[in-house]
Amino acid sequence: MIPASFDYARPQSVDEATQILSGDEDAKVIAGGQSLIPLLRLRLAAPSVLVDLGGINELRGVHDDGDALVIGAMTTHASVLRDPLVARHAPLLAQATATVADRQVRHLGTLGGSLAHADPAGDLPAVAVALDATLEIAGPGGRRSVAAADFFVDYLTSAVEPGDVLVAVRVPKRDGWSSHYEKFNRMAQAWALVGVAASVRRDNGTIAEARVVLTNMGSTPLRAEAVEAALTGASADAPTVAAAAAHAAEGAQPTGDPSASAEYRSHLARVLTERAILSTLDPGRSSHAA
Ligand SMILES: Cc1cc2nc3c(=O)[nH]c(=O)nc-3n(C[C@H](O)[C@H](O)[C@H](O)COP(=O)(O)OP(=O)(O)OC[C@H]3O[C@@H](n4cnc5c(N)ncnc54)[C@H](O)[C@@H]3O)c2cc1C
């Protein structure tokens, strides 16, 4: 279908973008267009004006900011993938990004777009929560920071309000942690039926801290808190991991659809959680280890 007609604006600064957006409640940001354009073509969205962030240099690139990386919201998946700072300090992000769609989508789609879109099947929201990222948002009232744990509000709903622009993603450096993203899909390059972002810090043969976050086990990324609690302080061995992973689906509310029933998603959560944590403990175990 052909989208409904809309005006087009290409601001050169974040301030200019928020001014346009706050002056028209039906205006909408477009980043890489990989999620929005299909919605426009199906006429599930009909904005009055598309505000293209592609001309705002401030929104692109990865910068070292001491104890964290600051990644501009318009940084494409492909740029994230080839960035040496991300590879060194946030390998979980690089590894999960490599599973997103195909090369064409990764060359246009952006990190900020993936997070702002807040799709429960998207891979990067769970990673943002697992890495304890902070989202920097500019709006009519100025700039604010929102923890990833509070950013994902509901199905396709984030803390980005009308009039706002997601500016950057601040990712703490996770030196000393090992991490892994385990994704199960029916076809290569497809969306996750379930995914697990795991990050573990070890100390003398025990697991000192663990962060385990599930993709597509509810309307927002879900921390597997029972798994984290079972791992913390436990010895880093396979039986302990298997026992902890058995709790993975606790508190989850997965939906059923033609690709997977809710019960099957719960089963996947347990299996993938075990695999993800074992891969953090033995990176050589999987070709995808980060
Ligand atoms: C065939 C295909 C397969 C895919 N497979 C996967 C997959 O396996 N895993 C996965 O995670 N994703 C997948 N995606 C989605 C892809 O990752 C997109 O990059 C992502 O969903 C949206 O990014 P975008 O930059 O294209 O955003 P857009 O489509 O431009 O925007 C998406 C939404 O976010 C809003 N938005 C975007 N940027 C900002 C901003 N800076 N501030 C405020 N609001 C903003 C827009 O207004 C819009 O509502 C797939 C997409 C396609 C087309």
CSV table of N, CA and C and ligand atoms in Angstrom, one decimal, residues 28-39 53 59 73-74 77 99-102 105 108-117 119 121-125 160 164-167 183 185 189-192, ligand 1:
chain,number,residue,atom,x,y,z
A,28,LYS,N,6.2,12.8,13.7
A,28,LYS,CA,6.8,11.6,14.1
A,28,LYS,C,8.3,11.5,13.6
A,29,VAL,N,9.1,11.1,14.5
A,29,VAL,CA,10.6,10.9,14.2
A,29,VAL,C,10.7,9.7,13.2
A,30,ILE,N,11.6,9.9,12.2
A,30,ILE,CA,12.1,8.7,11.5
A,30,ILE,C,13.6,8.6,11.6
A,31,ALA,N,14.1,7.4,11.9
A,31,ALA,CA,15.5,7.1,12.0
A,31,ALA,C,15.9,6.3,10.7
A,32,GLY,N,16.1,5.0,10.9
A,32,GLY,CA,16.5,4.2,9.7
A,32,GLY,C,15.2,3.8,8.9
A,33,GLY,N,14.1,4.0,9.5
A,33,GLY,CA,12.8,3.6,8.8
A,33,GLY,C,12.5,2.1,8.7
A,34,GLN,N,13.3,1.3,9.3
A,34,GLN,CA,13.2,-0.2,9.1
A,34,GLN,C,11.9,-0.7,9.8
A,35,SER,N,11.5,-0.1,10.8
A,35,SER,CA,10.2,-0.5,11.5
A,35,SER,C,9.1,0.5,11.1
A,36,LEU,N,9.4,1.8,10.9
A,36,LEU,CA,8.4,2.8,10.7
A,36,LEU,C,7.8,2.7,9.3
A,37,ILE,N,8.7,2.5,8.3
A,37,ILE,CA,8.2,2.5,6.9
A,37,ILE,C,7.2,1.4,6.6
A,38,PRO,N,7.4,0.2,7.1
A,38,PRO,CA,6.3,-0.8,6.9
A,38,PRO,C,5.0,-0.4,7.6
A,39,LEU,N,5.1,0.3,8.8
A,39,LEU,CA,3.9,0.7,9.4
A,39,LEU,C,3.2,1.8,8.6
A,53,LEU,N,15.9,12.4,11.4
A,53,LEU,CA,17.0,12.7,12.2
A,53,LEU,C,18.4,12.6,11.5
A,59,LEU,N,24.0,13.0,16.7
A,59,LEU,CA,23.4,11.7,17.0
A,59,LEU,C,24.1,10.5,16.5
A,73,ALA,N,22.1,7.9,19.2
A,73,ALA,CA,20.9,7.1,18.8
A,73,ALA,C,20.8,6.8,17.4
A,74,MET,N,21.4,7.6,16.5
A,74,MET,CA,21.4,7.4,15.0
A,74,MET,C,22.5,6.5,14.5
A,77,HIS,N,23.2,-0.1,13.2
A,77,HIS,CA,23.6,-1.4,13.7
A,77,HIS,C,25.0,-1.8,13.1
A,99,THR,N,23.0,-10.4,15.4
A,99,THR,CA,21.9,-11.3,15.1
A,99,THR,C,20.7,-10.6,14.6
A,100,VAL,N,20.8,-9.3,14.5
A,100,VAL,CA,19.6,-8.5,14.1
A,100,VAL,C,19.5,-8.5,12.6
A,101,ALA,N,18.4,-9.1,12.1
A,101,ALA,CA,18.0,-9.0,10.7
A,101,ALA,C,19.2,-9.4,9.8
A,102,ASP,N,19.3,-8.7,8.7
A,102,ASP,CA,20.3,-9.0,7.6
A,102,ASP,C,21.1,-7.7,7.4
A,105,VAL,N,19.2,-4.4,6.4
A,105,VAL,CA,18.5,-3.8,7.6
A,105,VAL,C,19.6,-3.2,8.5
A,108,LEU,N,20.8,0.3,7.7
A,108,LEU,CA,19.9,1.4,7.8
A,108,LEU,C,19.4,1.6,9.2
A,109,GLY,N,19.0,0.5,9.8
A,109,GLY,CA,18.4,0.5,11.2
A,109,GLY,C,19.4,1.0,12.2
A,110,THR,N,18.9,1.7,13.2
A,110,THR,CA,19.7,2.3,14.2
A,110,THR,C,19.5,1.7,15.6
A,111,LEU,N,20.5,1.9,16.5
A,111,LEU,CA,20.4,1.5,17.8
A,111,LEU,C,19.2,2.2,18.5
A,112,GLY,N,19.2,3.6,18.3
A,112,GLY,CA,18.1,4.3,19.0
A,112,GLY,C,16.8,4.0,18.5
A,113,GLY,N,16.6,3.7,17.2
A,113,GLY,CA,15.3,3.3,16.6
A,113,GLY,C,14.9,2.0,17.2
A,114,SER,N,15.8,1.1,17.4
A,114,SER,CA,15.4,-0.3,17.9
A,114,SER,C,14.9,-0.1,19.4
A,115,LEU,N,15.6,0.8,20.1
A,115,LEU,CA,15.2,0.9,21.5
A,115,LEU,C,13.9,1.7,21.6
A,116,ALA,N,13.8,2.8,20.9
A,116,ALA,CA,12.6,3.7,21.0
A,116,ALA,C,11.4,2.9,20.5
A,117,HIS,N,11.5,2.0,19.5
A,117,HIS,CA,10.4,1.2,19.0
A,117,HIS,C,9.9,0.3,20.0
A,119,ASP,N,10.0,-2.9,20.6
A,119,ASP,CA,9.3,-4.2,20.2
A,119,ASP,C,9.8,-5.3,21.1
A,121,ALA,N,10.0,-8.3,20.7
A,121,ALA,CA,10.8,-9.3,20.0
A,121,ALA,C,12.2,-8.7,19.6
A,122,GLY,N,12.4,-7.5,19.8
A,122,GLY,CA,13.7,-6.8,19.4
A,122,GLY,C,14.8,-7.4,20.3
A,123,ASP,N,15.9,-7.5,19.8
A,123,ASP,CA,17.0,-8.1,20.6
A,123,ASP,C,17.7,-7.1,21.5
A,124,LEU,N,17.7,-5.8,21.1
A,124,LEU,CA,18.6,-4.8,21.8
A,124,LEU,C,18.0,-4.3,23.1
A,125,PRO,N,16.6,-4.3,23.3
A,125,PRO,CA,16.1,-3.8,24.6
A,125,PRO,C,16.6,-4.7,25.7
A,160,VAL,N,10.0,7.4,25.7
A,160,VAL,CA,10.1,8.5,24.7
A,160,VAL,C,8.6,9.0,24.5
A,164,ASP,N,9.6,14.2,22.0
A,164,ASP,CA,11.0,13.8,22.5
A,164,ASP,C,11.8,13.2,21.3
A,165,VAL,N,13.1,13.3,21.5
A,165,VAL,CA,14.1,12.7,20.7
A,165,VAL,C,15.0,11.9,21.6
A,166,LEU,N,15.2,10.6,21.3
A,166,LEU,CA,16.2,9.8,22.0
A,166,LEU,C,17.5,10.2,21.4
A,167,VAL,N,18.4,10.7,22.3
A,167,VAL,CA,19.7,11.3,21.8
A,167,VAL,C,20.8,10.3,21.8
A,183,LYS,N,20.0,-16.6,21.1
A,183,LYS,CA,18.7,-16.2,20.4
A,183,LYS,C,18.2,-17.5,19.7
A,185,ASN,N,15.5,-18.6,16.8
A,185,ASN,CA,14.6,-18.2,15.8
A,185,ASN,C,14.4,-19.3,14.8
A,189,GLN,N,18.4,-14.9,10.5
A,189,GLN,CA,18.1,-13.5,10.3
A,189,GLN,C,16.6,-13.1,10.7
A,190,ALA,N,15.9,-14.0,11.3
A,190,ALA,CA,14.5,-13.7,11.8
A,190,ALA,C,14.5,-13.2,13.2
A,191,TRP,N,13.4,-12.6,13.6
A,191,TRP,CA,13.2,-12.1,14.9
A,191,TRP,C,13.3,-13.3,15.9
A,192,ALA,N,13.6,-12.9,17.2
A,192,ALA,CA,13.7,-14.0,18.2
A,192,ALA,C,12.4,-14.5,18.6
B,1,LIG,C1,13.2,-7.6,7.7
B,1,LIG,C2,13.5,-7.0,9.1
B,1,LIG,C3,14.0,-7.9,10.0
B,1,LIG,C4,14.3,-7.4,11.3
B,1,LIG,N1,14.8,-8.3,12.2
B,1,LIG,C5,15.2,-7.8,13.5
B,1,LIG,C6,15.7,-8.7,14.4
B,1,LIG,O1,16.0,-9.9,14.2
B,1,LIG,N2,16.0,-8.2,15.7
B,1,LIG,C7,15.8,-6.9,16.0
B,1,LIG,O2,16.0,-6.5,17.1
B,1,LIG,N3,15.2,-6.0,15.1
B,1,LIG,C8,14.9,-6.5,13.8
B,1,LIG,N4,14.4,-5.6,12.9
B,1,LIG,C9,14.2,-4.2,13.3
B,1,LIG,C10,15.5,-3.3,13.0
B,1,LIG,O3,16.4,-3.6,14.1
B,1,LIG,C11,15.2,-1.8,13.1
B,1,LIG,O4,16.5,-1.2,13.0
B,1,LIG,C12,14.6,-1.2,14.3
B,1,LIG,O5,13.4,-1.9,14.6
B,1,LIG,C13,14.2,0.3,14.1
B,1,LIG,O6,15.3,1.0,13.9
B,1,LIG,P1,15.1,2.2,12.8
B,1,LIG,O7,16.3,3.1,13.0
B,1,LIG,O8,14.9,1.7,11.5
B,1,LIG,O9,13.9,3.0,13.4
B,1,LIG,P2,12.6,3.6,12.6
B,1,LIG,O10,11.9,2.5,11.9
B,1,LIG,O11,12.9,4.8,11.8
B,1,LIG,O12,11.7,4.1,13.9
B,1,LIG,C14,11.1,3.1,14.7
B,1,LIG,C15,10.3,3.9,15.8
B,1,LIG,O13,11.2,4.5,16.7
B,1,LIG,C16,11.0,5.9,16.7
B,1,LIG,N5,12.3,6.5,16.8
B,1,LIG,C17,13.4,6.1,16.0
B,1,LIG,N6,14.5,6.7,16.4
B,1,LIG,C18,14.1,7.6,17.4
B,1,LIG,C19,14.8,8.6,18.2
B,1,LIG,N7,16.1,8.8,18.0
B,1,LIG,N8,14.1,9.3,19.1
B,1,LIG,C20,12.8,9.1,19.2
B,1,LIG,N9,12.1,8.2,18.5
B,1,LIG,C21,12.7,7.4,17.6
B,1,LIG,C22,10.2,6.2,15.4
B,1,LIG,O14,9.4,7.4,15.5
B,1,LIG,C23,9.4,5.0,15.2
B,1,LIG,O15,8.2,5.1,16.0
B,1,LIG,C24,14.1,-6.0,11.6
B,1,LIG,C25,13.6,-5.2,10.7
B,1,LIG,C26,13.3,-5.6,9.4
B,1,LIG,C27,12.8,-4.7,8.4
